[in-house]
Structure formats: C-alpha cells, structure tokens
Short mmCIF file of C-alpha atoms in Angstrom, two decimals:
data_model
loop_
_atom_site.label_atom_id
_atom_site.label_comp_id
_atom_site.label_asym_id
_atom_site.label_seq_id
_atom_site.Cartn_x
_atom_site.Cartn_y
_atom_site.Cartn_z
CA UNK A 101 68.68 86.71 -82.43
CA UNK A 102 66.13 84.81 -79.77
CA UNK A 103 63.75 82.25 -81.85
CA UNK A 104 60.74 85.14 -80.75
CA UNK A 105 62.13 88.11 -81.41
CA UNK A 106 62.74 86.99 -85.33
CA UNK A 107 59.33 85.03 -85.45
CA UNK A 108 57.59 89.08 -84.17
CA UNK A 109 60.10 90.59 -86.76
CA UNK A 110 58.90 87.74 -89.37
CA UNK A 111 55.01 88.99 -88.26
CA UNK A 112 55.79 92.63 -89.18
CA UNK A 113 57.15 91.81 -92.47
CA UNK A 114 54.70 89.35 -93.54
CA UNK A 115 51.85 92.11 -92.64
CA UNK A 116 54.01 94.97 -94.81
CA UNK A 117 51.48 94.10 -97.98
CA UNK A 118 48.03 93.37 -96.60
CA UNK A 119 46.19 92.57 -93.08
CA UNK A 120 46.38 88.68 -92.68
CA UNK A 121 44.13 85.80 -90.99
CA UNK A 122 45.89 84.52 -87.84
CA UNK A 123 45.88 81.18 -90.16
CA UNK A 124 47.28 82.92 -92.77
CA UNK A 125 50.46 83.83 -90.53
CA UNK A 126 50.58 80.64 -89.31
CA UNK A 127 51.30 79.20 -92.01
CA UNK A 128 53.85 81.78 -93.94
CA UNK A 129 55.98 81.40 -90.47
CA UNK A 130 55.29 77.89 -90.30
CA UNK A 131 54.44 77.41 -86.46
CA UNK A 132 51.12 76.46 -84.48
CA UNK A 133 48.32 79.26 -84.41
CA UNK A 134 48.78 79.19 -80.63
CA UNK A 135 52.64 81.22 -80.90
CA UNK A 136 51.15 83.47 -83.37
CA UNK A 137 48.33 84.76 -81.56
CA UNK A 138 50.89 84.94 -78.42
CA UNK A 139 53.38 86.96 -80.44
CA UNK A 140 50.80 89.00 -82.33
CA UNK A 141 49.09 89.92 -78.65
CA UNK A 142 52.31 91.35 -77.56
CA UNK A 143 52.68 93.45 -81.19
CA UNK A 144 49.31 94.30 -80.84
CA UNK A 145 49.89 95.70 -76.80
CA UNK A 146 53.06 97.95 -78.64
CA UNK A 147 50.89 99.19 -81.45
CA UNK A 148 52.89 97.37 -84.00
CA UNK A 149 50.14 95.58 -84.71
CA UNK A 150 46.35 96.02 -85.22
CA UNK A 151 43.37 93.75 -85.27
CA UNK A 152 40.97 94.76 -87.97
CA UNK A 153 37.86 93.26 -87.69
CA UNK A 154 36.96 89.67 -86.30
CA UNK A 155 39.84 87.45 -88.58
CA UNK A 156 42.24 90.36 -89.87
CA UNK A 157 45.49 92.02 -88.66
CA UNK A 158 47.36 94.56 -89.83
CA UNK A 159 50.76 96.84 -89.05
CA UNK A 160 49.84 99.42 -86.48
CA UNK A 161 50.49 103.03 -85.85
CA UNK A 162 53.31 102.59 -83.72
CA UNK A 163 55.49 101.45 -87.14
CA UNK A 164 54.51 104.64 -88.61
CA UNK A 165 55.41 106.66 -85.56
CA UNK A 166 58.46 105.44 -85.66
CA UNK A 167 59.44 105.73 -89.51
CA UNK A 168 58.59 109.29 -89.70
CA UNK A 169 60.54 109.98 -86.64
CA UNK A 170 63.60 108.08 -88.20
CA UNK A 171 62.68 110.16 -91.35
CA UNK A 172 62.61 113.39 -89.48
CA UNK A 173 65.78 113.16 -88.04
CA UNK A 174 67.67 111.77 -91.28
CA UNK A 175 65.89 115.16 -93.66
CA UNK A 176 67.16 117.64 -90.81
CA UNK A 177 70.37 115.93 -90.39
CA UNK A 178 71.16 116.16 -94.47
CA UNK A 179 69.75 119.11 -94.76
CA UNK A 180 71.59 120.92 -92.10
CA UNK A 181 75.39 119.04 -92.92
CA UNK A 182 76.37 122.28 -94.95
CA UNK A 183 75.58 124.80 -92.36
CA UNK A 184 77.63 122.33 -89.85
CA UNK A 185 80.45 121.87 -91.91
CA UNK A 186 80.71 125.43 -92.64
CA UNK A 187 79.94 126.98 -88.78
CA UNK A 188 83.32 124.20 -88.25
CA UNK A 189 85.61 125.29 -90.55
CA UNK A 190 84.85 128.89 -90.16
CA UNK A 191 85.30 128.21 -86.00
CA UNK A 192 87.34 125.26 -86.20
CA UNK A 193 85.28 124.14 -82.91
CA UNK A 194 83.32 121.21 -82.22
CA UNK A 195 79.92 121.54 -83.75
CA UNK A 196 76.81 119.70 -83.21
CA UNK A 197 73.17 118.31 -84.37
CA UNK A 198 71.09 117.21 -81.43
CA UNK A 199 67.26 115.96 -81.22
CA UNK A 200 64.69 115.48 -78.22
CA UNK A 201 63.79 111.77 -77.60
CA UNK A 202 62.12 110.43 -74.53
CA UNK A 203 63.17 113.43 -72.09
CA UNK A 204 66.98 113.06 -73.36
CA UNK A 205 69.48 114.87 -76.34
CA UNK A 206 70.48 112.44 -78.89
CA UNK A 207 73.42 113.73 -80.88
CA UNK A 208 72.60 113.11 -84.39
CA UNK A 209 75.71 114.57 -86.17
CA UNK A 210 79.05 116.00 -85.05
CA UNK A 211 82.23 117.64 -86.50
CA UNK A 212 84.98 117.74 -84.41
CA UNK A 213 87.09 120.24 -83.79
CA UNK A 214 90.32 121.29 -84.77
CA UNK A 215 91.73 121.49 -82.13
CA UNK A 216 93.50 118.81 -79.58
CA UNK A 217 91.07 119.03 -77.37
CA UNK A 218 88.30 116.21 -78.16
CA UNK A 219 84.97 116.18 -76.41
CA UNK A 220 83.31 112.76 -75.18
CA UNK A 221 80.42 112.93 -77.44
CA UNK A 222 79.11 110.87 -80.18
CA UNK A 223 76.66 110.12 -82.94
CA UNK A 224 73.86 108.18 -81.07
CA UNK A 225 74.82 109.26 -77.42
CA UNK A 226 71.91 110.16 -75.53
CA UNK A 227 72.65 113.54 -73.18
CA UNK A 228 70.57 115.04 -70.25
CA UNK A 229 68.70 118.04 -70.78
CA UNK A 230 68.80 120.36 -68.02
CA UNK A 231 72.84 120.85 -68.23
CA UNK A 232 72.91 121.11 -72.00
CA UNK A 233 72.65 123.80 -74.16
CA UNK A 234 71.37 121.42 -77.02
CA UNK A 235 68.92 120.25 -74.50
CA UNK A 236 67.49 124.00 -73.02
CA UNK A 237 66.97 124.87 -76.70
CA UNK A 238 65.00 121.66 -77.09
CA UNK A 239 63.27 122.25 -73.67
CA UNK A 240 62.32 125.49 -74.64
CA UNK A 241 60.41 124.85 -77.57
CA UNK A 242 57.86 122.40 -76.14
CA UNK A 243 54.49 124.24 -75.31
CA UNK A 244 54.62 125.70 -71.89
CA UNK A 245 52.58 122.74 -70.08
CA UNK A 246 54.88 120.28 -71.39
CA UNK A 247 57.95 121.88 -70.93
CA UNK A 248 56.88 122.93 -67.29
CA UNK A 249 55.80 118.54 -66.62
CA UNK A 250 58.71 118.11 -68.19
CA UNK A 251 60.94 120.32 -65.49
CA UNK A 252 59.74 118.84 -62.84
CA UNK A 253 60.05 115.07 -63.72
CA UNK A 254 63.61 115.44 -64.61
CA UNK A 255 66.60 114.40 -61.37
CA UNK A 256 68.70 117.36 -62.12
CA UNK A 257 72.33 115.26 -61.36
CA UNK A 258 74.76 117.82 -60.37
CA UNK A 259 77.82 116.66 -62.73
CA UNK A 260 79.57 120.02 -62.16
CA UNK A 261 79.56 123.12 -59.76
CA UNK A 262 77.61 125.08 -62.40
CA UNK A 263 74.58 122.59 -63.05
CA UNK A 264 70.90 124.00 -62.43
CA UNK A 265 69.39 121.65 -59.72
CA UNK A 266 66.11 122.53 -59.58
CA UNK A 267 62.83 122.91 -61.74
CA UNK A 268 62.09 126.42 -60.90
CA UNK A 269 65.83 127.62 -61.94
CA UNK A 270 65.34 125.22 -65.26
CA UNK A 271 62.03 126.89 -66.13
CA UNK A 272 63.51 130.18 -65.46
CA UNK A 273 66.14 129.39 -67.45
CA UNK A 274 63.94 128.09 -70.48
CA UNK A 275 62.14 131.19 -70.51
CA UNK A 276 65.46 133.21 -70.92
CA UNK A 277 66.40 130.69 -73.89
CA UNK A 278 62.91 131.09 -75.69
CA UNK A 279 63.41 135.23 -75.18
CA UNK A 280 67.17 135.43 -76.85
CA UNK A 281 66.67 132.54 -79.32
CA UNK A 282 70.04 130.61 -78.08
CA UNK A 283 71.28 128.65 -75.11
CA UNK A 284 74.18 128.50 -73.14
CA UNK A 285 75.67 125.81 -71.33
CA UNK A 286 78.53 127.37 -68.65
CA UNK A 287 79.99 124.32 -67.63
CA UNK A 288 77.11 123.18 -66.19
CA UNK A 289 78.10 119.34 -68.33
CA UNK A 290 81.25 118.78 -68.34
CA UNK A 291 83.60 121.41 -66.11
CA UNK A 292 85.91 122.10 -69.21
CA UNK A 293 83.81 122.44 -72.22
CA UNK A 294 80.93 125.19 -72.61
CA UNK A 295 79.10 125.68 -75.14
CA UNK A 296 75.99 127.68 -76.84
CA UNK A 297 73.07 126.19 -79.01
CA UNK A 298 69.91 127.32 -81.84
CA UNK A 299 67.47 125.73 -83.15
CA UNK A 300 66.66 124.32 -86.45
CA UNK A 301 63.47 125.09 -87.90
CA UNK A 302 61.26 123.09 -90.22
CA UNK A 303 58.47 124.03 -92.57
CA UNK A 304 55.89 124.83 -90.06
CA UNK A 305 58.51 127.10 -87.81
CA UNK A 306 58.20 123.70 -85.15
CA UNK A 307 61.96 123.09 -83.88
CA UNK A 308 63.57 120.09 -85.38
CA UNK A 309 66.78 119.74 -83.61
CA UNK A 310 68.95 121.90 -81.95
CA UNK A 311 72.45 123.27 -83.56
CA UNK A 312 75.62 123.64 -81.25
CA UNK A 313 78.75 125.22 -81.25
CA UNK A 314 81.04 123.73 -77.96
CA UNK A 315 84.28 124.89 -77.09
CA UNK A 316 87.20 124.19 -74.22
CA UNK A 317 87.39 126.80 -71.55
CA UNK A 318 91.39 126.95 -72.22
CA UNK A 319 90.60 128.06 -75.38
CA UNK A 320 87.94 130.60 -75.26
CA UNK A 321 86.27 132.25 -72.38
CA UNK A 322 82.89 133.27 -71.66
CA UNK A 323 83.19 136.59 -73.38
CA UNK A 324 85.31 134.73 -76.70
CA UNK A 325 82.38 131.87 -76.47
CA UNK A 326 79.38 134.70 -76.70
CA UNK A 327 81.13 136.55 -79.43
CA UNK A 328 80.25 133.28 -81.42
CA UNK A 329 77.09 133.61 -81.10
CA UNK A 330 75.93 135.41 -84.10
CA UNK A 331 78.00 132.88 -86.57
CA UNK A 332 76.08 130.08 -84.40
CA UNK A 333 72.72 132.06 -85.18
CA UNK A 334 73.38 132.42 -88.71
CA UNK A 335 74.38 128.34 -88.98
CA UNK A 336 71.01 127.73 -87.33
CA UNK A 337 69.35 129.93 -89.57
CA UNK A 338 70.91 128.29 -92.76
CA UNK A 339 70.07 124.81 -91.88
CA UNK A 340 66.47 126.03 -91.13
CA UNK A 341 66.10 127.67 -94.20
CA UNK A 342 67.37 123.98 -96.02
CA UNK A 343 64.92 121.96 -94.01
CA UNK A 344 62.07 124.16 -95.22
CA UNK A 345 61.80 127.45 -92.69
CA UNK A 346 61.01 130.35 -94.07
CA UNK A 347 61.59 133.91 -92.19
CA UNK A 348 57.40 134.48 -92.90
CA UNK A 349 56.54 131.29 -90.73
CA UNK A 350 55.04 132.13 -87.49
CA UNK A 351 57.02 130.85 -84.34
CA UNK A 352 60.07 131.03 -86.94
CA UNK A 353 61.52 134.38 -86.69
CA UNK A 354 65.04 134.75 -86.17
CA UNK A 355 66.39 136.52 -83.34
#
C-alpha cells in the first residue's frame, strides 16, 4: 500500500469517533500538519471528509453513500439467494443477481447451471447495459429523464449481429420492458447465450437489482426460453417479497 493512500485511510479511521483539530490528526498519525491538511484537502474534494467549522473535521457524506450502497446490495443479495437457488434447480440454468452502478450491470450473485455449457460471467464483473437483459430491466426503472440521458450517453458496441445500436431503438426497447415487466436479451451479448430478466423490488416498490434466468441457444430456443418466463416472474416476485415488497406498494405490481 503507497505511504498516502494508508496515511488518507489512517485519516478516515481516526475521524470514525468524533470531528478532530488538524493538530489533533497530526499527531495520532504522527507526521507534520503540512501532509495532513494536503491529504485531508483531497478527502475533503471526494466528500470523505468534511470541515466543520474553523478547527474541526469530520467523515463526510460520501462514506455514508457508499456504506448504504454496499448495504443495499448485500440485504437484496441474502434476501433473494432462496428464490435463486430455487428458479436453478427447478431450471437447472444459469441464474443471476445483477445491480446498476455507474451506467454498468454488476453481477452480484450467480448459480451456474447444470449444464456443460458455462457462461463467462462472474461475481463482481461489471456488464454493459444496452445488450443485457439484466441491464434493460435496470434501464427501465430509472425515471424517464434519466433513463432517456442515460440512452443517449451510452456507445452502444455491437458485440453481436443482434445488439441495439442506437438510443432511439434502446428507449423503445425500455419502454417495451417497463410495459411486460421482463427483459429479453436475444443474443444481442454474447451470440450463444440469451437470456430474460425481472426485477427485484424493495420496500418502497423502487427496483433493487435485476433477477436473470440465461440459457445456451443449443439448448433452448426462443420459444423454450419465453416459456420460462413465468417461473422467472415468480423468482422475481419471491425475492421481492423477502427484501420487503409488498403486492399493495405502488410502482410494485406484478405483471
């Protein structure tokens, strides 16, 4: 770890109890007031840090931001596992958890399937949006002037004959996602995998993540993938209902 990066990480911890003089810092990390300030400048340009007053800092919002994010994602991801587990076993086909960070998918849970066909995804691999199905579900639930600035900043790589290359088709396409309640992605990612996604609800009826259910084209074809999609449906529906969704909250309803 570089000698700043742990002195900034020392900072943060050493302002976890209670805002601190720049002195104060100084001399629990044990270096000249003059690296301090520097270091605390840069937290403080990140929102890690806050200046309270004329003497006093303290941890910024930025810290919280980012805990209840990583908290957000770790409730929906246990409380959706069952419905995952079981939407596997029942299919046997690759199932998976996906949230919306910084215009991308991250996966945030997958079973594999069962069969010998294995996809190239991961826990913690970042996915594009516009040639997902994870990532139309997650489009679609952003308020319509986001999710139409969020069209047309995207590049739209074409990674197969199938991808939508343009931010009028996308948007057209979201809209059909947000009517039937589920995505499909028609090989639009990778050429021999396609796949259809849900969402998963939270308390409020806001989406938390977006449920998938992805399978090879040898194995299933469009019609075979489609007639999954009411067990896919009824997965999403379970994990909403165990991160807090009820069928009464408005923007929640099940379709």
């Amino acid at each position: 770890m570089s000698q700043s990066l742990d002195r900034a990480l020392t900072l943060v911890a050493a302002l976890a109890g209670e805002p601190k003089t720049l002195d104060q810092l100084a001399a629990e990390i044990g270096v000249h007031k003059s690296t301090v300030l520097r270091l605390l400048r840069t937290l403080e340009s990140h929102h890690f840090v806050h200046r309270e007053g004329a003497r006093h800092y303290r941890l910024g919002s930025a810290l919280f931001d980012l805990a209840n994010r990583s908290l957000e994602q770790r409730d929906v991801r246990r409380g959706a596992e069952p419905a995952l587990a079981a939407l596997n076993e029942r299919t046997g086909h690759t199932v998976h958890l996906a949230s919306f960070e910084d215009g991308e998918v991250v996966y945030i849970d997958k079973f594999e399937g069962h069969h010998a066909v294995r996809m190239y995804s991961r826990v913690g691999k970042r996915a594009p949006l516009h040639c997902t199905a994870v990532g139309k579900v997650l489009a679609a639930a952003l308020p319509p002037a986001r999710r139409d600035e969020l069209a047309r900043s995207l590049g739209y790589p074409a990674l197969t004959a199938n991808t939508i290359t343009d931010a009028d088709s996308y948007l057209a396409e979201l809209e059909r996602v947000a009517e039937r309640g589920y995505a499909l992605d028609a090989t639009e990612h990778e050429d021999f995998i396609h796949c259809i996604a849900a969402p998963v609800r939270g308390a409020r009826g806001e989406v938390l993540a977006a449920l998938s259910l992805s399978v090879p084209t040898v194995l299933l074809d469009i019609d075979g993938l489609l007639a999954l999609v009411p067990d896919l449906l009824a997965a999403a529906e379970e994990a909403s209902i165990r991160c807090g969704w009820s069928r009464n909250e408005q923007g929640g309803t099940s379709r």
